[in-house]
């Protein structure tokens, strides 16, 4: 179709096995990118990059929480001007697939939902909870005011609008989806098709008859298998992969993620040959600036600031080798009359010589006004959305051997006794307690907690920050809740960071703000090298650039040249750990794959071998030929806390074993919660060429998986601590999604015990 967007009204509709634009077949080739992750000054450049790739549409999430950071205060100006972004896309002949949520996931803080919803203790997000629907309606109406008149029927470029997002991975509630659909319509989105996206295993759970159904899956997936159930359910529907994952996102403390370019291109070719529309998630990932990064759970794992995603267009907007491979393909499948322009030049790059910090403001000497509370409360109760929070009280007399228990730390804490650091607590590891020395009554206890990003997936999005429950002293014979707290809030806005009593000096003990200025003769994009720093955030010229953490894998922060100035520039750093050297240089290349491991990524100590001699299996069986989810029921329910799967051989006869997702079934046949699961043993895990550790079996992501290292022979064993005794009646198992399901298990044994397995 050669007719691209103009101000002339057009008609976009669903035809027989195809989309129709003004009555003619139209294949959607969409590039996903997010206005929030790109400086507004660079929006047009990135749109042109997508057009030059051969795309005809941009797929776009709307992030509720960046537009309504306080209840009733909506912001659609400047960086948040989503209508301006859509108009730029139209200027360059690109259509828009709009995804307004209210929930979007996107590895974004709380999946795009506003933090202040959590101030209501009884809130149930993404349900028919009256308050949630009330606030969703207000938000959706504001989006309608901004964008409803940009539907193609009204001379704009919006061709489709999504209802909710991957809801089958959250719940089964068609009434809720119906309510969200109605709110989208009431906001004015009545002229174009509305659609739902989900996985091939979940799309029918909440599917509404009047909505288009689309499927999400990643590179390497078996295309025909992914659409098999949809073809059977709706033989006449146009097919679309609404998220074809080009790469993956990075977590702090885990290896940098990449995905093979040839595999991605092959999958897109397969879809084009089958007349299947697609949206490439991500075509350009960009940067999660400031505090907006989300987290996965279980297990809790926060996202890096870089959202490079190994996408065809890099974080800084460069055309990568993956870009050119895909462009070569899409030029062969260009629409009739479509002109694919030359690739735009990348923005200029600069280097910055060493910026030396000579002013410091220790955090504990720059406390804001205290708020008082008898019992510990989460951050939200103090009207704080993001950042760091300090809880302070005095202790009674403490005897040696007393345990300080913090329930729960969200997400990373430092504990001080009379100003001296006692230790760290890291939610990623499930840490919640420290042993106290003998202390006199009146000793000051400080607990400094950094919020690392609210969970953006599953029920764990109800993720309050700070200390969420209580703090107790535990002895062998007693437990005492600590009360009488003073609380100090340290938000993430640049004005707060700069309003400190800075003193001369390049180093100070403990958490502190650091400030410096630097002169530039020319501006350009640059990567701030944070390798010598500990853990914290950076602001430049009043812009929140992002988080850093020495554990990696990300060691640089992308600094857009459009936010720099000729002449004097100011930089402020909050470092909660303290730097080895208070110096930053600016590089022309990012460092995204430098991991400094604090502990092994794998779940097996050196020399450790699981001994199952003498153990009696609950069941012995053989999986069917791999074809999506498989369910196994035991002859009788069994109770225990520790679950062991022993895989004896593979369907393909090779050494490798892999599992994408694993659920246990309770006595009622329903899946048990996996929120607190912990892998305590895996005989083999591949980490050389990706993140294929055993905890991937319960990370809620069907496209990630546990894989044993190649060349390690069967049998393969996996032991999970369920953290509580459960009655188990069976399990559900999902092999890898790729064709022939590599590593699919054939013969297996299952063991369940109330005590740990002997190693």
mmCIF file of N, CA and C in Angstrom, residues 105-183:
data_model
loop_
_atom_site.group_PDB
_atom_site.id
_atom_site.type_symbol
_atom_site.label_atom_id
_atom_site.label_comp_id
_atom_site.label_asym_id
_atom_site.label_seq_id
_atom_site.Cartn_x
_atom_site.Cartn_y
_atom_site.Cartn_z
ATOM 1 N N UNK A 105 3.536 -2.708 31.417
ATOM 2 C CA UNK A 105 4.750 -3.507 31.691
ATOM 3 C C UNK A 105 5.983 -2.722 31.249
ATOM 4 N N UNK A 106 6.589 -3.092 30.091
ATOM 5 C CA UNK A 106 7.667 -2.302 29.462
ATOM 6 C C UNK A 106 8.917 -2.162 30.322
ATOM 7 N N UNK A 107 9.069 -3.037 31.361
ATOM 8 C CA UNK A 107 10.223 -2.903 32.257
ATOM 9 C C UNK A 107 10.285 -1.496 32.841
ATOM 10 N N UNK A 108 9.139 -0.929 33.025
ATOM 11 C CA UNK A 108 8.979 0.444 33.501
ATOM 12 C C UNK A 108 8.434 0.407 34.925
ATOM 13 N N UNK A 109 8.842 1.357 35.738
ATOM 14 C CA UNK A 109 8.377 1.469 37.111
ATOM 15 C C UNK A 109 6.892 1.121 37.245
ATOM 16 N N UNK A 110 6.589 0.050 38.001
ATOM 17 C CA UNK A 110 5.228 -0.375 38.325
ATOM 18 C C UNK A 110 4.380 -0.635 37.076
ATOM 19 N N UNK A 111 5.058 -0.973 35.968
ATOM 20 C CA UNK A 111 4.338 -1.254 34.737
ATOM 21 C C UNK A 111 3.553 -0.079 34.216
ATOM 22 N N UNK A 112 3.963 1.147 34.592
ATOM 23 C CA UNK A 112 3.293 2.353 34.133
ATOM 24 C C UNK A 112 2.211 2.857 35.064
ATOM 25 N N UNK A 113 1.877 2.116 36.117
ATOM 26 C CA UNK A 113 0.847 2.560 37.048
ATOM 27 C C UNK A 113 1.446 3.547 38.054
ATOM 28 N N UNK A 114 0.681 4.545 38.502
ATOM 29 C CA UNK A 114 1.224 5.553 39.424
ATOM 30 C C UNK A 114 1.419 4.996 40.841
ATOM 31 N N UNK A 115 2.499 5.422 41.478
ATOM 32 C CA UNK A 115 2.836 4.940 42.824
ATOM 33 C C UNK A 115 1.751 5.280 43.828
ATOM 34 N N UNK A 116 1.075 6.403 43.643
ATOM 35 C CA UNK A 116 0.136 6.890 44.659
ATOM 36 C C UNK A 116 -1.110 6.016 44.768
ATOM 37 N N UNK A 117 -1.321 5.143 43.802
ATOM 38 C CA UNK A 117 -2.411 4.170 43.960
ATOM 39 C C UNK A 117 -2.176 3.288 45.188
ATOM 40 N N UNK A 118 -0.908 3.072 45.534
ATOM 41 C CA UNK A 118 -0.558 2.184 46.648
ATOM 42 C C UNK A 118 -0.790 2.828 48.011
ATOM 43 N N UNK A 119 -1.145 4.093 48.037
ATOM 44 C CA UNK A 119 -1.485 4.722 49.314
ATOM 45 C C UNK A 119 -2.762 4.116 49.894
ATOM 46 N N UNK A 120 -3.588 3.556 49.029
ATOM 47 C CA UNK A 120 -4.792 2.861 49.493
ATOM 48 C C UNK A 120 -4.422 1.433 49.854
ATOM 49 N N UNK A 121 -4.582 1.079 51.116
ATOM 50 C CA UNK A 121 -4.124 -0.220 51.594
ATOM 51 C C UNK A 121 -4.871 -1.377 50.948
ATOM 52 N N UNK A 122 -6.144 -1.150 50.586
ATOM 53 C CA UNK A 122 -6.954 -2.229 50.043
ATOM 54 C C UNK A 122 -6.994 -2.226 48.514
ATOM 55 N N UNK A 123 -6.120 -1.454 47.881
ATOM 56 C CA UNK A 123 -6.135 -1.368 46.434
ATOM 57 C C UNK A 123 -5.826 -2.732 45.819
ATOM 58 N N UNK A 124 -6.544 -3.060 44.758
ATOM 59 C CA UNK A 124 -6.250 -4.256 43.975
ATOM 60 C C UNK A 124 -6.109 -3.787 42.536
ATOM 61 N N UNK A 125 -4.841 -3.664 42.127
ATOM 62 C CA UNK A 125 -4.530 -3.119 40.814
ATOM 63 C C UNK A 125 -4.969 -4.083 39.715
ATOM 64 N N UNK A 126 -5.345 -3.512 38.587
ATOM 65 C CA UNK A 126 -5.756 -4.288 37.412
ATOM 66 C C UNK A 126 -6.940 -5.205 37.720
ATOM 67 N N UNK A 127 -7.867 -4.704 38.522
ATOM 68 C CA UNK A 127 -9.099 -5.420 38.835
ATOM 69 C C UNK A 127 -10.257 -4.438 38.756
ATOM 70 N N UNK A 128 -11.447 -4.918 39.099
ATOM 71 C CA UNK A 128 -12.630 -4.057 39.111
ATOM 72 C C UNK A 128 -12.759 -3.253 40.402
ATOM 73 N N UNK A 129 -11.687 -3.165 41.149
ATOM 74 C CA UNK A 129 -11.633 -2.297 42.315
ATOM 75 C C UNK A 129 -12.131 -0.895 41.922
ATOM 76 N N UNK A 130 -13.103 -0.392 42.682
ATOM 77 C CA UNK A 130 -13.785 0.848 42.296
ATOM 78 C C UNK A 130 -12.815 2.016 42.152
ATOM 79 N N UNK A 131 -11.887 2.152 43.101
ATOM 80 C CA UNK A 131 -10.952 3.275 43.044
ATOM 81 C C UNK A 131 -10.033 3.147 41.836
ATOM 82 N N UNK A 132 -9.560 1.929 41.568
ATOM 83 C CA UNK A 132 -8.671 1.736 40.422
ATOM 84 C C UNK A 132 -9.384 2.098 39.122
ATOM 85 N N UNK A 133 -10.616 1.659 38.953
ATOM 86 C CA UNK A 133 -11.351 1.973 37.736
ATOM 87 C C UNK A 133 -11.677 3.469 37.640
ATOM 88 N N UNK A 134 -11.968 4.075 38.788
ATOM 89 C CA UNK A 134 -12.253 5.517 38.805
ATOM 90 C C UNK A 134 -11.048 6.313 38.312
ATOM 91 N N UNK A 135 -9.861 5.978 38.840
ATOM 92 C CA UNK A 135 -8.648 6.704 38.446
ATOM 93 C C UNK A 135 -8.259 6.372 37.000
ATOM 94 N N UNK A 136 -8.478 5.122 36.592
ATOM 95 C CA UNK A 136 -8.185 4.740 35.216
ATOM 96 C C UNK A 136 -9.048 5.533 34.242
ATOM 97 N N UNK A 137 -10.312 5.714 34.582
ATOM 98 C CA UNK A 137 -11.212 6.475 33.715
ATOM 99 C C UNK A 137 -10.720 7.910 33.560
ATOM 100 N N UNK A 138 -10.325 8.550 34.654
ATOM 101 C CA UNK A 138 -9.831 9.928 34.584
ATOM 102 C C UNK A 138 -8.597 10.017 33.693
ATOM 103 N N UNK A 139 -7.686 9.056 33.857
ATOM 104 C CA UNK A 139 -6.470 9.040 33.033
ATOM 105 C C UNK A 139 -6.811 8.805 31.572
ATOM 106 N N UNK A 140 -7.649 7.810 31.301
ATOM 107 C CA UNK A 140 -7.969 7.475 29.913
ATOM 108 C C UNK A 140 -8.653 8.649 29.221
ATOM 109 N N UNK A 141 -9.494 9.365 29.939
ATOM 110 C CA UNK A 141 -10.148 10.540 29.351
ATOM 111 C C UNK A 141 -9.130 11.617 28.967
ATOM 112 N N UNK A 142 -8.093 11.772 29.792
ATOM 113 C CA UNK A 142 -7.046 12.739 29.460
ATOM 114 C C UNK A 142 -6.281 12.309 28.212
ATOM 115 N N UNK A 143 -6.043 11.006 28.072
ATOM 116 C CA UNK A 143 -5.382 10.509 26.861
ATOM 117 C C UNK A 143 -6.280 10.759 25.649
ATOM 118 N N UNK A 144 -7.579 10.563 25.851
ATOM 119 C CA UNK A 144 -8.513 10.841 24.769
ATOM 120 C C UNK A 144 -8.472 12.291 24.323
ATOM 121 N N UNK A 145 -8.374 13.208 25.293
ATOM 122 C CA UNK A 145 -8.289 14.636 24.952
ATOM 123 C C UNK A 145 -7.054 14.915 24.099
ATOM 124 N N UNK A 146 -5.978 14.204 24.391
ATOM 125 C CA UNK A 146 -4.730 14.432 23.664
ATOM 126 C C UNK A 146 -4.730 13.778 22.290
ATOM 127 N N UNK A 147 -5.330 12.570 22.179
ATOM 128 C CA UNK A 147 -5.050 11.744 21.009
ATOM 129 C C UNK A 147 -6.253 11.237 20.230
ATOM 130 N N UNK A 148 -7.461 11.298 20.788
ATOM 131 C CA UNK A 148 -8.608 10.705 20.080
ATOM 132 C C UNK A 148 -8.812 11.322 18.702
ATOM 133 N N UNK A 149 -8.555 12.611 18.559
ATOM 134 C CA UNK A 149 -8.744 13.271 17.270
ATOM 135 C C UNK A 149 -7.621 12.951 16.284
ATOM 136 N N UNK A 150 -6.664 12.112 16.716
ATOM 137 C CA UNK A 150 -5.580 11.721 15.822
ATOM 138 C C UNK A 150 -5.806 10.335 15.225
ATOM 139 N N UNK A 151 -7.035 9.783 15.386
ATOM 140 C CA UNK A 151 -7.378 8.549 14.684
ATOM 141 C C UNK A 151 -7.426 8.831 13.186
ATOM 142 N N UNK A 152 -7.091 7.810 12.382
ATOM 143 C CA UNK A 152 -6.972 8.047 10.934
ATOM 144 C C UNK A 152 -8.285 8.539 10.330
ATOM 145 N N UNK A 153 -9.407 8.128 10.911
ATOM 146 C CA UNK A 153 -10.703 8.554 10.390
ATOM 147 C C UNK A 153 -10.923 10.049 10.557
ATOM 148 N N UNK A 154 -10.120 10.674 11.438
ATOM 149 C CA UNK A 154 -10.257 12.108 11.692
ATOM 150 C C UNK A 154 -9.059 12.897 11.148
ATOM 151 N N UNK A 155 -8.304 12.246 10.272
ATOM 152 C CA UNK A 155 -7.172 12.919 9.643
ATOM 153 C C UNK A 155 -5.860 12.742 10.368
ATOM 154 N N UNK A 156 -5.835 11.904 11.396
ATOM 155 C CA UNK A 156 -4.595 11.626 12.124
ATOM 156 C C UNK A 156 -3.918 10.369 11.609
ATOM 157 N N UNK A 157 -3.107 9.749 12.455
ATOM 158 C CA UNK A 157 -2.352 8.566 12.005
ATOM 159 C C UNK A 157 -2.485 7.362 12.938
ATOM 160 N N UNK A 158 -3.393 7.400 13.923
ATOM 161 C CA UNK A 158 -3.591 6.260 14.818
ATOM 162 C C UNK A 158 -4.511 5.261 14.132
ATOM 163 N N UNK A 159 -4.024 4.025 13.934
ATOM 164 C CA UNK A 159 -4.802 3.015 13.204
ATOM 165 C C UNK A 159 -5.384 1.939 14.116
ATOM 166 N N UNK A 160 -4.808 1.740 15.300
ATOM 167 C CA UNK A 160 -5.336 0.750 16.234
ATOM 168 C C UNK A 160 -5.030 1.199 17.659
ATOM 169 N N UNK A 161 -5.863 0.757 18.606
ATOM 170 C CA UNK A 161 -5.672 1.090 20.017
ATOM 171 C C UNK A 161 -5.811 -0.195 20.835
ATOM 172 N N UNK A 162 -4.865 -0.396 21.745
ATOM 173 C CA UNK A 162 -4.845 -1.623 22.553
ATOM 174 C C UNK A 162 -5.665 -1.457 23.828
ATOM 175 N N UNK A 163 -6.264 -2.554 24.280
ATOM 176 C CA UNK A 163 -7.007 -2.615 25.535
ATOM 177 C C UNK A 163 -6.193 -3.442 26.531
ATOM 178 N N UNK A 164 -5.748 -2.794 27.637
ATOM 179 C CA UNK A 164 -4.903 -3.435 28.657
ATOM 180 C C UNK A 164 -3.644 -4.011 27.999
ATOM 181 N N UNK A 165 -3.004 -5.005 28.640
ATOM 182 C CA UNK A 165 -1.739 -5.504 28.105
ATOM 183 C C UNK A 165 -1.395 -6.851 28.723
ATOM 184 N N UNK A 166 -1.312 -7.888 27.896
ATOM 185 C CA UNK A 166 -0.909 -9.227 28.344
ATOM 186 C C UNK A 166 -1.628 -9.641 29.634
ATOM 187 N N UNK A 167 -2.935 -9.434 29.656
ATOM 188 C CA UNK A 167 -3.667 -9.666 30.906
ATOM 189 C C UNK A 167 -3.747 -11.142 31.282
ATOM 190 N N UNK A 168 -3.624 -12.021 30.296
ATOM 191 C CA UNK A 168 -3.662 -13.454 30.594
ATOM 192 C C UNK A 168 -2.523 -13.913 31.473
ATOM 193 N N UNK A 169 -1.433 -13.145 31.519
ATOM 194 C CA UNK A 169 -0.328 -13.459 32.417
ATOM 195 C C UNK A 169 -0.549 -12.938 33.821
ATOM 196 N N UNK A 170 -1.713 -12.293 34.052
ATOM 197 C CA UNK A 170 -1.997 -11.693 35.355
ATOM 198 C C UNK A 170 -3.212 -12.322 36.021
ATOM 199 N N UNK A 171 -4.312 -12.447 35.264
ATOM 200 C CA UNK A 171 -5.551 -12.948 35.859
ATOM 201 C C UNK A 171 -6.503 -13.373 34.750
ATOM 202 N N UNK A 172 -7.595 -13.972 35.144
ATOM 203 C CA UNK A 172 -8.702 -14.289 34.241
ATOM 204 C C UNK A 172 -9.910 -13.500 34.730
ATOM 205 N N UNK A 173 -10.301 -12.474 33.983
ATOM 206 C CA UNK A 173 -11.394 -11.603 34.413
ATOM 207 C C UNK A 173 -11.913 -10.825 33.201
ATOM 208 N N UNK A 174 -12.816 -11.441 32.464
ATOM 209 C CA UNK A 174 -13.342 -10.788 31.262
ATOM 210 C C UNK A 174 -14.156 -9.544 31.604
ATOM 211 N N UNK A 175 -14.749 -9.520 32.805
ATOM 212 C CA UNK A 175 -15.498 -8.329 33.201
ATOM 213 C C UNK A 175 -14.571 -7.123 33.298
ATOM 214 N N UNK A 176 -13.380 -7.339 33.852
ATOM 215 C CA UNK A 176 -12.410 -6.248 33.952
ATOM 216 C C UNK A 176 -11.991 -5.770 32.563
ATOM 217 N N UNK A 177 -11.663 -6.705 31.673
ATOM 218 C CA UNK A 177 -11.269 -6.323 30.318
ATOM 219 C C UNK A 177 -12.405 -5.575 29.624
ATOM 220 N N UNK A 178 -13.625 -6.014 29.857
ATOM 221 C CA UNK A 178 -14.783 -5.313 29.296
ATOM 222 C C UNK A 178 -14.848 -3.882 29.810
ATOM 223 N N UNK A 179 -14.595 -3.699 31.096
ATOM 224 C CA UNK A 179 -14.612 -2.346 31.673
ATOM 225 C C UNK A 179 -13.528 -1.463 31.060
ATOM 226 N N UNK A 180 -12.327 -2.008 30.888
ATOM 227 C CA UNK A 180 -11.243 -1.215 30.292
ATOM 228 C C UNK A 180 -11.577 -0.888 28.839
ATOM 229 N N UNK A 181 -12.107 -1.860 28.120
ATOM 230 C CA UNK A 181 -12.520 -1.597 26.738
ATOM 231 C C UNK A 181 -13.515 -0.432 26.681
ATOM 232 N N UNK A 182 -14.476 -0.459 27.586
ATOM 233 C CA UNK A 182 -15.491 0.601 27.588
ATOM 234 C C UNK A 182 -14.881 1.956 27.931
ATOM 235 N N UNK A 183 -13.893 1.967 28.849
ATOM 236 C CA UNK A 183 -13.239 3.237 29.184
ATOM 237 C C UNK A 183 -12.452 3.786 27.997
#
